[in-house]
Short mmCIF file of N, CA and C in Angstrom, two decimals:
data_model
loop_
_atom_site.label_atom_id
_atom_site.label_comp_id
_atom_site.label_asym_id
_atom_site.label_seq_id
_atom_site.Cartn_x
_atom_site.Cartn_y
_atom_site.Cartn_z
N MET A 1 115.16 0.96 83.06
CA MET A 1 116.62 2.05 82.94
C MET A 1 117.15 0.96 83.61
N ARG A 2 117.50 0.34 84.41
CA ARG A 2 118.75 -0.01 85.55
C ARG A 2 118.66 -0.75 84.48
N ARG A 3 118.35 -1.68 84.01
CA ARG A 3 119.59 -3.01 83.16
C ARG A 3 119.99 -1.92 82.07
N ILE A 4 119.71 -0.61 81.22
CA ILE A 4 119.96 -0.24 80.38
C ILE A 4 121.65 0.10 80.84
N GLU A 5 121.66 1.06 82.20
CA GLU A 5 122.93 1.45 82.50
C GLU A 5 123.94 0.24 83.03
N ILE A 6 123.56 -1.07 83.49
CA ILE A 6 124.07 -2.05 83.68
C ILE A 6 125.00 -2.38 82.00
N LEU A 7 124.04 -2.60 80.95
CA LEU A 7 124.41 -2.82 79.93
C LEU A 7 125.34 -2.25 79.26
N ILE A 8 125.45 -0.80 79.62
CA ILE A 8 126.34 0.33 78.93
C ILE A 8 127.84 -0.01 79.51
N CYS A 9 127.54 -0.35 81.10
CA CYS A 9 128.79 -0.31 82.48
C CYS A 9 129.19 -1.87 81.23
N ALA A 10 128.61 -2.76 81.31
CA ALA A 10 129.38 -4.26 80.65
C ALA A 10 129.87 -3.87 79.38
N ALA A 11 129.65 -3.07 78.36
CA ALA A 11 129.80 -2.54 77.27
C ALA A 11 131.25 -1.74 77.91
N ALA A 12 131.24 -0.53 78.15
CA ALA A 12 132.52 -0.22 77.95
C ALA A 12 133.84 -1.22 79.43
N LEU A 13 133.07 -1.63 80.03
CA LEU A 13 134.27 -2.90 80.84
C LEU A 13 134.45 -3.73 79.67
N ALA A 14 133.88 -4.18 78.51
CA ALA A 14 134.36 -4.78 77.11
C ALA A 14 134.97 -4.67 76.78
N LEU A 15 134.83 -3.18 76.12
CA LEU A 15 136.05 -2.07 75.35
C LEU A 15 137.47 -1.83 75.77
N THR A 16 137.60 -2.08 77.12
CA THR A 16 138.68 -2.13 77.54
C THR A 16 139.86 -2.88 77.21
N PRO A 17 140.88 -3.16 76.94
CA PRO A 17 141.92 -4.02 76.22
C PRO A 17 142.83 -4.58 77.66
N GLY A 18 142.80 -5.88 76.76
CA GLY A 18 143.26 -6.74 78.17
C GLY A 18 143.86 -8.00 77.33
N THR A 19 144.41 -9.04 77.84
CA THR A 19 144.87 -10.23 77.53
C THR A 19 143.85 -11.24 78.41
N LEU A 20 143.68 -12.37 78.02
CA LEU A 20 142.71 -13.40 78.82
C LEU A 20 144.42 -14.38 78.54
N HIS A 21 143.81 -15.34 79.32
CA HIS A 21 144.95 -16.78 79.46
C HIS A 21 144.93 -17.28 78.31
N GLY A 22 143.82 -17.46 78.02
CA GLY A 22 143.43 -18.89 76.75
C GLY A 22 143.79 -17.90 75.48
N GLN A 23 144.63 -16.79 75.54
CA GLN A 23 144.39 -15.97 74.10
C GLN A 23 145.89 -16.41 73.67
N ALA A 24 146.90 -16.49 73.90
CA ALA A 24 148.12 -17.03 73.33
C ALA A 24 148.46 -18.59 73.93
N PRO A 25 149.33 -19.01 72.54
CA PRO A 25 149.49 -18.75 71.23
C PRO A 25 148.58 -18.29 70.41
N ARG A 26 148.24 -18.00 69.29
CA ARG A 26 146.93 -17.78 68.75
C ARG A 26 147.59 -17.42 66.63
N SER A 27 146.62 -17.31 66.17
CA SER A 27 146.81 -16.78 65.08
C SER A 27 146.34 -15.94 65.10
N ALA A 28 146.61 -14.97 63.90
CA ALA A 28 146.71 -13.65 63.53
C ALA A 28 144.84 -13.64 63.20
N PRO A 29 144.40 -12.33 64.33
CA PRO A 29 143.13 -12.19 63.85
C PRO A 29 142.51 -12.22 62.33
N GLY A 30 142.87 -11.51 61.34
CA GLY A 30 142.71 -11.14 60.35
C GLY A 30 143.34 -12.12 58.96
N ALA A 31 143.45 -13.59 59.41
CA ALA A 31 144.04 -14.81 58.80
C ALA A 31 143.19 -14.77 57.76
N PRO A 32 143.34 -15.29 56.40
CA PRO A 32 142.41 -15.87 55.22
C PRO A 32 141.68 -17.43 55.87
N ASP A 33 140.67 -17.37 56.35
CA ASP A 33 140.03 -18.46 57.05
C ASP A 33 138.81 -18.94 56.09
N GLY A 34 138.61 -17.72 55.30
CA GLY A 34 137.71 -17.79 54.29
C GLY A 34 136.12 -17.71 54.74
N PHE A 35 134.90 -17.73 55.08
CA PHE A 35 133.72 -17.57 55.75
C PHE A 35 133.63 -17.02 57.07
N TRP A 36 133.15 -16.07 57.17
CA TRP A 36 133.10 -15.93 58.78
C TRP A 36 131.53 -15.05 59.28
N ALA A 37 131.19 -15.21 60.42
CA ALA A 37 130.01 -14.73 60.63
C ALA A 37 129.99 -14.22 62.01
N SER A 38 129.12 -12.95 63.08
CA SER A 38 128.80 -12.08 63.74
C SER A 38 128.12 -12.12 64.28
N ALA A 39 127.76 -11.56 65.51
CA ALA A 39 126.37 -11.24 66.04
C ALA A 39 126.75 -10.41 67.27
N GLY A 40 126.23 -9.40 67.53
CA GLY A 40 126.46 -8.54 68.34
C GLY A 40 125.19 -7.71 69.22
N ALA A 41 125.20 -7.16 70.59
CA ALA A 41 124.51 -6.12 71.17
C ALA A 41 125.14 -5.35 72.34
N GLY A 42 123.83 -4.32 72.22
CA GLY A 42 124.61 -3.55 72.90
C GLY A 42 123.66 -2.00 73.08
N ALA A 43 124.19 -1.45 73.39
CA ALA A 43 123.28 -0.19 73.47
C ALA A 43 124.29 0.70 72.34
N GLY A 44 123.00 1.90 71.80
CA GLY A 44 122.58 2.71 70.99
C GLY A 44 122.46 3.88 71.32
N TRP A 45 122.98 5.26 70.36
CA TRP A 45 122.42 6.00 70.79
C TRP A 45 121.96 6.84 68.83
N THR A 46 120.82 7.05 69.12
CA THR A 46 120.20 7.51 67.72
C THR A 46 119.82 9.04 67.91
N ARG A 47 119.77 10.10 66.70
CA ARG A 47 119.63 11.07 66.74
C ARG A 47 119.19 11.46 64.90
N VAL A 48 118.23 11.97 64.96
CA VAL A 48 117.68 12.71 63.84
C VAL A 48 117.80 14.18 63.55
N SER A 49 118.26 14.53 62.27
CA SER A 49 118.90 16.08 62.65
C SER A 49 117.70 17.01 61.29
N CYS A 50 117.40 17.63 61.92
CA CYS A 50 116.77 18.33 60.46
C CYS A 50 116.30 20.07 60.74
N PRO A 51 116.49 20.95 60.26
CA PRO A 51 115.76 22.48 61.09
C PRO A 51 114.52 22.14 61.84
N VAL A 52 113.40 21.81 61.54
CA VAL A 52 112.85 21.23 62.18
C VAL A 52 112.27 20.12 63.41
N CYS A 53 113.56 19.27 63.44
CA CYS A 53 113.26 18.19 64.37
C CYS A 53 114.03 18.38 65.79
N ARG A 54 113.78 18.03 66.75
CA ARG A 54 114.25 18.45 67.86
C ARG A 54 115.78 17.98 68.12
N ASN A 55 116.33 17.35 67.26
CA ASN A 55 117.77 16.84 67.71
C ASN A 55 117.98 16.53 68.98
N GLU A 56 117.69 15.18 69.09
CA GLU A 56 117.80 14.76 70.39
C GLU A 56 118.38 13.36 70.03
N ARG A 57 119.68 13.29 70.97
CA ARG A 57 120.21 11.77 71.13
C ARG A 57 119.24 11.16 72.12
N ARG A 58 118.97 9.64 71.63
CA ARG A 58 117.81 9.11 72.04
C ARG A 58 118.96 7.74 72.32
N LEU A 59 118.67 6.56 73.67
CA LEU A 59 119.50 5.97 74.14
C LEU A 59 117.88 4.71 73.84
N GLY A 60 118.85 3.26 73.39
CA GLY A 60 118.10 2.56 72.79
C GLY A 60 119.36 1.50 72.96
N ALA A 61 118.63 -0.10 73.01
CA ALA A 61 119.36 -1.25 72.87
C ALA A 61 119.43 -0.94 71.39
N SER A 62 120.52 -2.12 71.13
CA SER A 62 121.15 -2.17 69.79
C SER A 62 121.85 -3.47 69.17
N GLY A 63 121.95 -3.64 68.34
CA GLY A 63 122.82 -5.25 68.06
C GLY A 63 123.04 -4.80 66.38
N TYR A 64 123.52 -6.07 65.94
CA TYR A 64 123.96 -6.34 64.67
C TYR A 64 124.41 -7.45 63.92
N VAL A 65 124.66 -8.35 62.65
CA VAL A 65 124.79 -9.23 62.50
C VAL A 65 125.34 -8.94 60.87
N ARG A 66 126.45 -9.73 61.10
CA ARG A 66 127.06 -9.76 59.67
C ARG A 66 128.00 -11.12 59.00
N ALA A 67 128.18 -11.07 57.51
CA ALA A 67 128.91 -12.30 57.37
C ALA A 67 129.25 -11.78 56.19
N GLY A 68 130.35 -12.77 55.44
CA GLY A 68 131.38 -12.60 55.03
C GLY A 68 132.55 -12.90 54.61
N GLY A 69 133.18 -12.35 54.25
CA GLY A 69 134.65 -13.46 53.40
C GLY A 69 136.04 -13.00 53.82
N THR A 70 137.08 -13.75 53.59
CA THR A 70 138.09 -13.43 54.11
C THR A 70 139.28 -12.86 52.56
N PRO A 71 139.34 -12.18 51.48
CA PRO A 71 140.06 -12.08 50.33
C PRO A 71 141.91 -12.40 50.52
N ARG A 72 142.48 -11.70 51.41
CA ARG A 72 143.32 -11.41 51.78
C ARG A 72 143.55 -11.76 53.54
N SER A 73 144.92 -11.67 54.13
CA SER A 73 145.54 -11.67 55.38
C SER A 73 144.81 -10.34 55.61
N GLY A 74 144.74 -9.66 56.63
CA GLY A 74 144.33 -8.20 57.90
C GLY A 74 143.16 -7.58 56.71
N LEU A 75 142.24 -8.61 55.97
CA LEU A 75 141.05 -7.85 55.32
C LEU A 75 139.46 -8.64 55.49
N LEU A 76 138.91 -8.61 55.96
CA LEU A 76 137.29 -9.18 56.03
C LEU A 76 136.36 -7.83 54.97
N VAL A 77 136.10 -8.89 54.13
CA VAL A 77 134.63 -7.86 53.72
C VAL A 77 133.62 -8.87 53.77
N GLY A 78 132.06 -7.89 53.65
CA GLY A 78 131.07 -8.39 54.12
C GLY A 78 129.69 -7.91 54.15
N GLY A 79 128.76 -7.97 54.38
CA GLY A 79 127.54 -7.60 54.63
C GLY A 79 127.11 -7.14 56.02
N GLU A 80 126.25 -6.27 56.73
CA GLU A 80 126.13 -5.87 57.75
C GLU A 80 124.53 -5.34 57.79
N LEU A 81 123.63 -5.67 59.13
CA LEU A 81 122.48 -5.46 59.38
C LEU A 81 122.88 -5.03 60.63
N ASN A 82 122.09 -3.19 60.68
CA ASN A 82 122.74 -2.21 62.51
C ASN A 82 121.03 -2.61 62.77
N VAL A 83 121.02 -2.68 64.15
CA VAL A 83 119.37 -1.97 64.34
C VAL A 83 119.66 -1.40 65.28
N TRP A 84 118.34 -0.61 66.17
CA TRP A 84 118.53 -0.03 67.11
C TRP A 84 116.85 0.33 67.60
N THR A 85 116.65 0.17 68.59
CA THR A 85 114.64 0.30 69.01
C THR A 85 114.75 1.29 70.85
N ARG A 86 113.97 1.56 70.21
CA ARG A 86 113.68 2.54 71.65
C ARG A 86 111.99 2.72 72.17
N GLN A 87 111.31 2.27 73.28
CA GLN A 87 110.32 2.79 73.42
C GLN A 87 110.04 3.82 74.37
N GLY A 88 109.53 5.53 73.99
CA GLY A 88 109.29 6.24 75.42
C GLY A 88 108.28 7.34 74.66
N ASP A 89 108.00 7.36 75.92
CA ASP A 89 106.55 8.70 75.53
C ASP A 89 105.31 8.04 74.71
N GLY A 90 105.33 6.90 74.88
CA GLY A 90 103.96 5.64 74.30
C GLY A 90 104.50 6.04 72.75
N VAL A 91 105.61 6.34 71.92
CA VAL A 91 106.31 6.34 70.72
C VAL A 91 107.08 4.98 70.16
N ARG A 92 107.08 4.09 69.53
CA ARG A 92 108.19 3.57 69.33
C ARG A 92 108.88 4.07 68.38
N GLU A 93 110.52 3.87 68.63
CA GLU A 93 111.23 4.20 67.32
C GLU A 93 112.18 3.36 67.09
N ASN A 94 112.61 2.74 65.93
CA ASN A 94 113.26 1.72 65.37
C ASN A 94 114.14 2.01 64.28
N ALA A 95 115.32 2.12 64.25
CA ALA A 95 116.39 2.58 63.64
C ALA A 95 117.19 1.46 63.03
N GLY A 96 117.71 1.61 61.77
CA GLY A 96 118.38 0.10 61.06
C GLY A 96 119.35 1.08 59.92
N ALA A 97 120.33 0.22 59.74
CA ALA A 97 121.18 0.36 58.56
C ALA A 97 121.61 -1.36 57.99
N LEU A 98 121.43 -1.18 57.01
CA LEU A 98 121.95 -2.65 56.21
C LEU A 98 123.28 -2.14 55.15
N GLY A 99 124.51 -2.54 54.71
CA GLY A 99 125.92 -1.87 54.51
C GLY A 99 126.67 -2.86 53.97
N VAL A 100 127.66 -2.84 53.29
CA VAL A 100 128.64 -3.36 52.82
C VAL A 100 130.00 -3.04 53.78
N VAL A 101 130.43 -3.64 54.15
CA VAL A 101 131.71 -3.10 55.13
C VAL A 101 132.90 -3.82 54.96
N ALA A 102 134.56 -3.32 55.09
CA ALA A 102 135.85 -4.08 55.16
C ALA A 102 135.88 -3.78 57.06
N TYR A 103 136.73 -4.96 57.45
CA TYR A 103 137.15 -4.88 58.39
C TYR A 103 138.95 -4.75 58.21
N LEU A 104 139.63 -4.45 58.74
CA LEU A 104 141.34 -4.07 58.55
C LEU A 104 141.80 -4.11 59.18
N TYR A 105 142.66 -5.05 60.00
CA TYR A 105 143.83 -5.29 61.02
C TYR A 105 145.01 -4.57 60.34
N PRO A 106 145.19 -3.52 61.12
CA PRO A 106 146.19 -2.63 60.79
C PRO A 106 148.02 -3.57 61.15
N ARG A 107 148.17 -4.16 61.83
CA ARG A 107 148.63 -5.69 62.27
C ARG A 107 148.30 -7.03 62.35
N LEU A 108 149.33 -7.78 61.78
CA LEU A 108 148.00 -9.41 61.84
C LEU A 108 148.32 -9.98 62.97
N GLU A 109 149.33 -9.65 63.79
CA GLU A 109 149.73 -9.96 65.42
C GLU A 109 148.14 -9.72 66.11
N SER A 110 147.83 -8.58 65.90
CA SER A 110 146.62 -7.28 66.27
C SER A 110 146.15 -7.48 66.70
N PRO A 111 144.99 -8.38 67.65
CA PRO A 111 143.25 -7.78 67.45
C PRO A 111 142.12 -7.36 67.37
N LEU A 112 143.31 -5.83 67.27
CA LEU A 112 142.52 -4.41 67.28
C LEU A 112 142.36 -4.55 65.42
N HIS A 113 140.98 -3.95 65.23
CA HIS A 113 140.41 -4.06 63.89
C HIS A 113 139.75 -2.48 63.47
N LEU A 114 139.73 -2.28 62.44
CA LEU A 114 139.02 -0.79 61.68
C LEU A 114 137.94 -1.43 60.94
N LYS A 115 136.50 -0.38 61.20
CA LYS A 115 135.65 -0.85 59.82
C LYS A 115 135.52 0.68 59.27
N ALA A 116 135.13 0.08 57.75
CA ALA A 116 134.66 0.63 56.81
C ALA A 116 133.06 0.88 56.36
N GLY A 117 132.94 1.69 55.63
CA GLY A 117 131.61 0.86 54.73
C GLY A 117 130.68 1.76 54.48
N ALA A 118 129.41 1.66 53.81
CA ALA A 118 128.48 2.61 53.26
C ALA A 118 127.41 1.54 53.73
N ALA A 119 126.08 2.25 53.63
CA ALA A 119 124.74 1.86 53.98
C ALA A 119 123.87 2.38 53.68
N VAL A 120 122.43 1.90 53.59
CA VAL A 120 121.06 2.26 53.51
C VAL A 120 120.57 2.63 54.67
N THR A 121 120.15 3.29 55.50
CA THR A 121 119.74 3.85 56.69
C THR A 121 118.03 3.89 56.62
N ARG A 122 117.50 3.48 57.93
CA ARG A 122 116.18 3.76 58.09
C ARG A 122 115.78 3.99 59.81
N TYR A 123 114.62 4.96 59.64
CA TYR A 123 114.53 5.31 60.83
C TYR A 123 112.54 5.57 60.97
N THR A 124 112.08 4.97 61.76
CA THR A 124 110.78 5.17 61.80
C THR A 124 110.33 5.28 62.93
N ALA A 125 109.16 6.56 63.43
CA ALA A 125 109.17 6.83 65.16
C ALA A 125 107.24 6.48 64.69
N GLY A 126 106.57 5.29 66.03
CA GLY A 126 105.33 5.87 65.75
C GLY A 126 104.71 5.38 63.99
N ASP A 127 103.53 5.56 63.30
CA ASP A 127 103.30 5.05 62.76
C ASP A 127 103.23 5.74 61.51
N GLY A 128 103.41 7.13 61.81
CA GLY A 128 103.79 7.99 60.50
C GLY A 128 105.07 8.60 59.95
N VAL A 129 106.55 8.69 60.71
CA VAL A 129 107.19 9.41 60.38
C VAL A 129 108.19 8.37 60.10
N SER A 130 108.71 8.70 59.26
CA SER A 130 109.72 7.84 58.61
C SER A 130 111.41 8.49 58.21
N LEU A 131 112.43 8.16 58.53
CA LEU A 131 113.24 8.87 57.48
C LEU A 131 114.37 7.77 56.46
N ASP A 132 114.44 7.89 55.02
CA ASP A 132 114.80 7.15 54.36
C ASP A 132 116.57 8.09 53.44
N ALA A 133 117.96 7.44 54.20
CA ALA A 133 119.09 8.06 53.86
C ALA A 133 120.23 7.03 53.38
N LEU A 134 120.92 7.47 52.42
CA LEU A 134 122.29 6.56 52.27
C LEU A 134 123.44 7.59 53.72
N GLY A 135 124.36 6.16 53.86
CA GLY A 135 125.06 6.70 54.87
C GLY A 135 126.57 6.31 55.10
N VAL A 136 127.18 6.61 56.08
CA VAL A 136 128.44 5.90 55.80
C VAL A 136 128.82 5.29 57.49
N GLN A 137 129.49 4.30 57.40
CA GLN A 137 129.94 3.08 58.95
C GLN A 137 131.49 3.26 59.18
N LEU A 138 131.94 3.61 59.97
CA LEU A 138 133.19 3.87 60.78
C LEU A 138 133.10 2.93 62.03
N GLY A 139 133.85 2.26 62.82
CA GLY A 139 134.29 1.88 63.71
C GLY A 139 135.48 1.36 63.85
N LEU A 140 135.61 0.47 65.06
CA LEU A 140 136.83 -0.20 65.43
C LEU A 140 136.33 -1.27 66.77
N GLY A 141 137.39 -2.20 66.62
CA GLY A 141 136.96 -3.21 67.37
C GLY A 141 137.96 -4.22 67.93
N TYR A 142 137.88 -5.14 69.31
CA TYR A 142 139.20 -5.40 69.35
C TYR A 142 139.12 -7.07 69.89
N GLU A 143 139.07 -8.01 69.40
CA GLU A 143 139.06 -9.58 69.71
C GLU A 143 140.08 -10.26 70.85
N PHE A 144 138.71 -11.44 71.36
CA PHE A 144 139.66 -12.55 72.67
C PHE A 144 139.25 -13.43 71.91
N ARG A 145 139.70 -14.36 71.60
CA ARG A 145 139.97 -15.25 71.10
C ARG A 145 139.48 -16.45 72.47
N VAL A 146 138.48 -17.15 72.13
CA VAL A 146 137.92 -18.14 72.99
C VAL A 146 138.07 -19.16 72.87
N ALA A 147 138.07 -19.84 72.03
CA ALA A 147 138.00 -21.71 71.77
C ALA A 147 137.95 -21.57 70.43
N GLY A 148 139.08 -22.11 69.53
CA GLY A 148 138.92 -22.68 68.52
C GLY A 148 138.83 -21.47 67.57
N ALA A 149 137.53 -21.48 66.72
CA ALA A 149 137.30 -20.56 65.61
C ALA A 149 136.28 -19.12 66.47
N TRP A 150 136.24 -19.08 67.15
CA TRP A 150 135.19 -18.43 67.93
C TRP A 150 136.41 -17.30 68.85
N TRP A 151 135.39 -16.58 69.01
CA TRP A 151 136.17 -15.40 69.05
C TRP A 151 135.16 -14.14 70.41
N ILE A 152 135.32 -13.13 70.74
CA ILE A 152 134.93 -12.29 71.40
C ILE A 152 135.14 -10.86 70.78
N THR A 153 134.14 -10.00 70.05
CA THR A 153 134.58 -9.63 69.77
C THR A 153 134.01 -7.71 70.66
N ASN A 154 134.70 -6.74 70.99
CA ASN A 154 134.26 -5.56 71.47
C ASN A 154 134.66 -4.64 70.47
N TYR A 155 132.64 -4.29 70.05
CA TYR A 155 133.09 -3.09 69.01
C TYR A 155 132.19 -1.57 69.36
N ALA A 156 132.24 -0.54 69.07
CA ALA A 156 132.12 0.60 69.02
C ALA A 156 131.79 0.98 67.20
N ASN A 157 130.96 1.34 66.79
CA ASN A 157 130.18 1.74 65.44
C ASN A 157 129.65 3.14 65.37
N LEU A 158 130.19 3.32 64.56
CA LEU A 158 129.16 4.84 63.87
C LEU A 158 128.92 4.85 62.67
N ILE A 159 127.67 5.34 62.91
CA ILE A 159 126.51 5.16 61.39
C ILE A 159 125.75 6.72 60.98
N ALA A 160 126.32 7.12 60.13
CA ALA A 160 126.06 8.53 59.64
C ALA A 160 125.39 8.66 57.98
N SER A 161 124.23 9.57 58.25
CA SER A 161 123.45 9.53 57.20
C SER A 161 123.22 11.06 56.55
N SER A 162 123.06 11.55 55.76
CA SER A 162 122.58 13.30 55.03
C SER A 162 121.86 13.00 54.09
N PHE A 163 121.49 13.98 53.78
CA PHE A 163 120.37 14.78 53.33
C PHE A 163 119.24 13.22 52.51
N GLY A 164 118.51 12.99 53.83
CA GLY A 164 117.41 12.20 53.77
C GLY A 164 116.08 12.91 53.44
N ARG A 165 115.44 12.08 53.19
CA ARG A 165 113.94 12.51 52.90
C ARG A 165 113.16 11.81 54.34
N LEU A 166 112.69 12.96 55.20
CA LEU A 166 111.95 12.69 56.20
C LEU A 166 110.31 12.79 55.67
N THR A 167 109.64 11.72 56.06
CA THR A 167 108.06 11.77 55.74
C THR A 167 107.14 11.62 56.87
N LEU A 168 105.81 12.77 56.82
CA LEU A 168 105.36 12.31 58.07
C LEU A 168 103.72 11.87 57.14
N ASP A 169 103.27 10.42 57.47
CA ASP A 169 102.19 9.96 57.08
C ASP A 169 102.20 10.19 55.23
N GLY A 170 103.52 9.69 55.20
CA GLY A 170 103.86 9.19 53.62
C GLY A 170 103.62 10.59 53.03
N GLU A 171 103.49 12.16 53.41
CA GLU A 171 104.27 12.81 52.39
C GLU A 171 105.78 13.18 52.92
N THR A 172 106.26 13.71 52.15
CA THR A 172 107.46 14.11 51.84
C THR A 172 107.60 15.78 52.85
N ALA A 173 108.60 15.67 54.12
CA ALA A 173 108.36 17.36 54.76
C ALA A 173 109.62 17.91 54.64
N ARG A 174 110.50 17.08 54.80
CA ARG A 174 112.20 17.47 54.26
C ARG A 174 112.86 16.68 53.52
N ASP A 175 113.88 17.19 53.01
CA ASP A 175 114.94 16.19 52.13
C ASP A 175 116.18 16.52 52.41
N ASP A 176 116.46 17.64 53.62
CA ASP A 176 117.74 17.81 54.21
C ASP A 176 117.99 16.86 55.63
N ALA A 177 117.22 15.63 55.73
CA ALA A 177 117.41 15.34 57.52
C ALA A 177 118.85 14.31 57.05
N SER A 178 119.11 14.00 58.56
CA SER A 178 119.87 12.86 58.92
C SER A 178 119.78 12.40 59.44
N LEU A 179 120.47 10.81 59.70
CA LEU A 179 120.31 10.01 61.02
C LEU A 179 121.74 9.44 61.25
N THR A 180 122.17 9.69 62.72
CA THR A 180 123.34 9.22 63.29
C THR A 180 123.00 8.38 64.45
N LEU A 181 123.68 7.30 64.22
CA LEU A 181 123.75 5.98 65.03
C LEU A 181 125.11 5.83 65.81
N PHE A 182 124.95 5.69 67.00
CA PHE A 182 126.30 5.03 67.58
C PHE A 182 126.24 3.98 67.95
N GLN A 183 127.01 2.86 68.18
CA GLN A 183 126.92 1.24 69.12
C GLN A 183 127.87 1.20 69.48
N LEU A 184 127.57 0.40 70.96
CA LEU A 184 128.73 0.28 72.12
C LEU A 184 128.19 -1.15 72.01
N GLY A 185 129.12 -2.17 72.41
CA GLY A 185 128.95 -3.37 72.06
C GLY A 185 129.61 -4.92 72.07
N VAL A 186 129.44 -6.06 73.03
CA VAL A 186 129.77 -7.41 72.20
C VAL A 186 129.31 -8.17 71.67
N ALA A 187 130.65 -8.87 70.75
CA ALA A 187 129.73 -9.57 69.86
C ALA A 187 130.40 -11.09 69.94
N LEU A 188 129.69 -12.29 69.29
CA LEU A 188 129.99 -13.24 69.06
C LEU A 188 130.48 -13.91 67.95
N THR A 189 131.94 -13.86 67.75
CA THR A 189 132.38 -14.07 66.36
C THR A 189 132.76 -15.33 66.05
N ARG A 190 132.58 -16.04 65.03
CA ARG A 190 133.22 -17.62 64.13
C ARG A 190 133.88 -17.19 63.05
N ARG A 191 134.84 -17.65 62.84
CA ARG A 191 135.75 -17.62 61.51
C ARG A 191 136.80 -18.64 61.73
#
């Protein structure tokens, strides 16, 4: 548990905007440079909701990988895989989302970006519980250039789905379940 507390504190500090010595001068974060890729890790909170569910938020390790292209200045488009995992009470829980995302830089000279997208989500617990649903992704991030084409990105993501199918041992238990995944973390981006 001590490692998770340290990870949460590190993510919170990383989300605090600031200026690094090597940051200026630089090109705009959303400038059209072609292909980009990113991977990040941090803490995540997941909750499965339905009329018969416990509806608890669970803290676990979380991360993502994403890649795409830059169709125009201030806009990045790509695919993204988000994951979350937790071991507790003798049960392994996993959640994930695979989707299409767009990153918009409201001002080209600003390292702040906004994220929106859609995803297919999945949750599993133990050997017999699963939830599948379509969802939306929203988020924001703040970038710091570290060297050449490399950036450190602080991020906050929210992935939410509704009207999912909750199954127990392969049989449908509910058709009105939802999954929520919230992530905070730090990533390394190359573009």
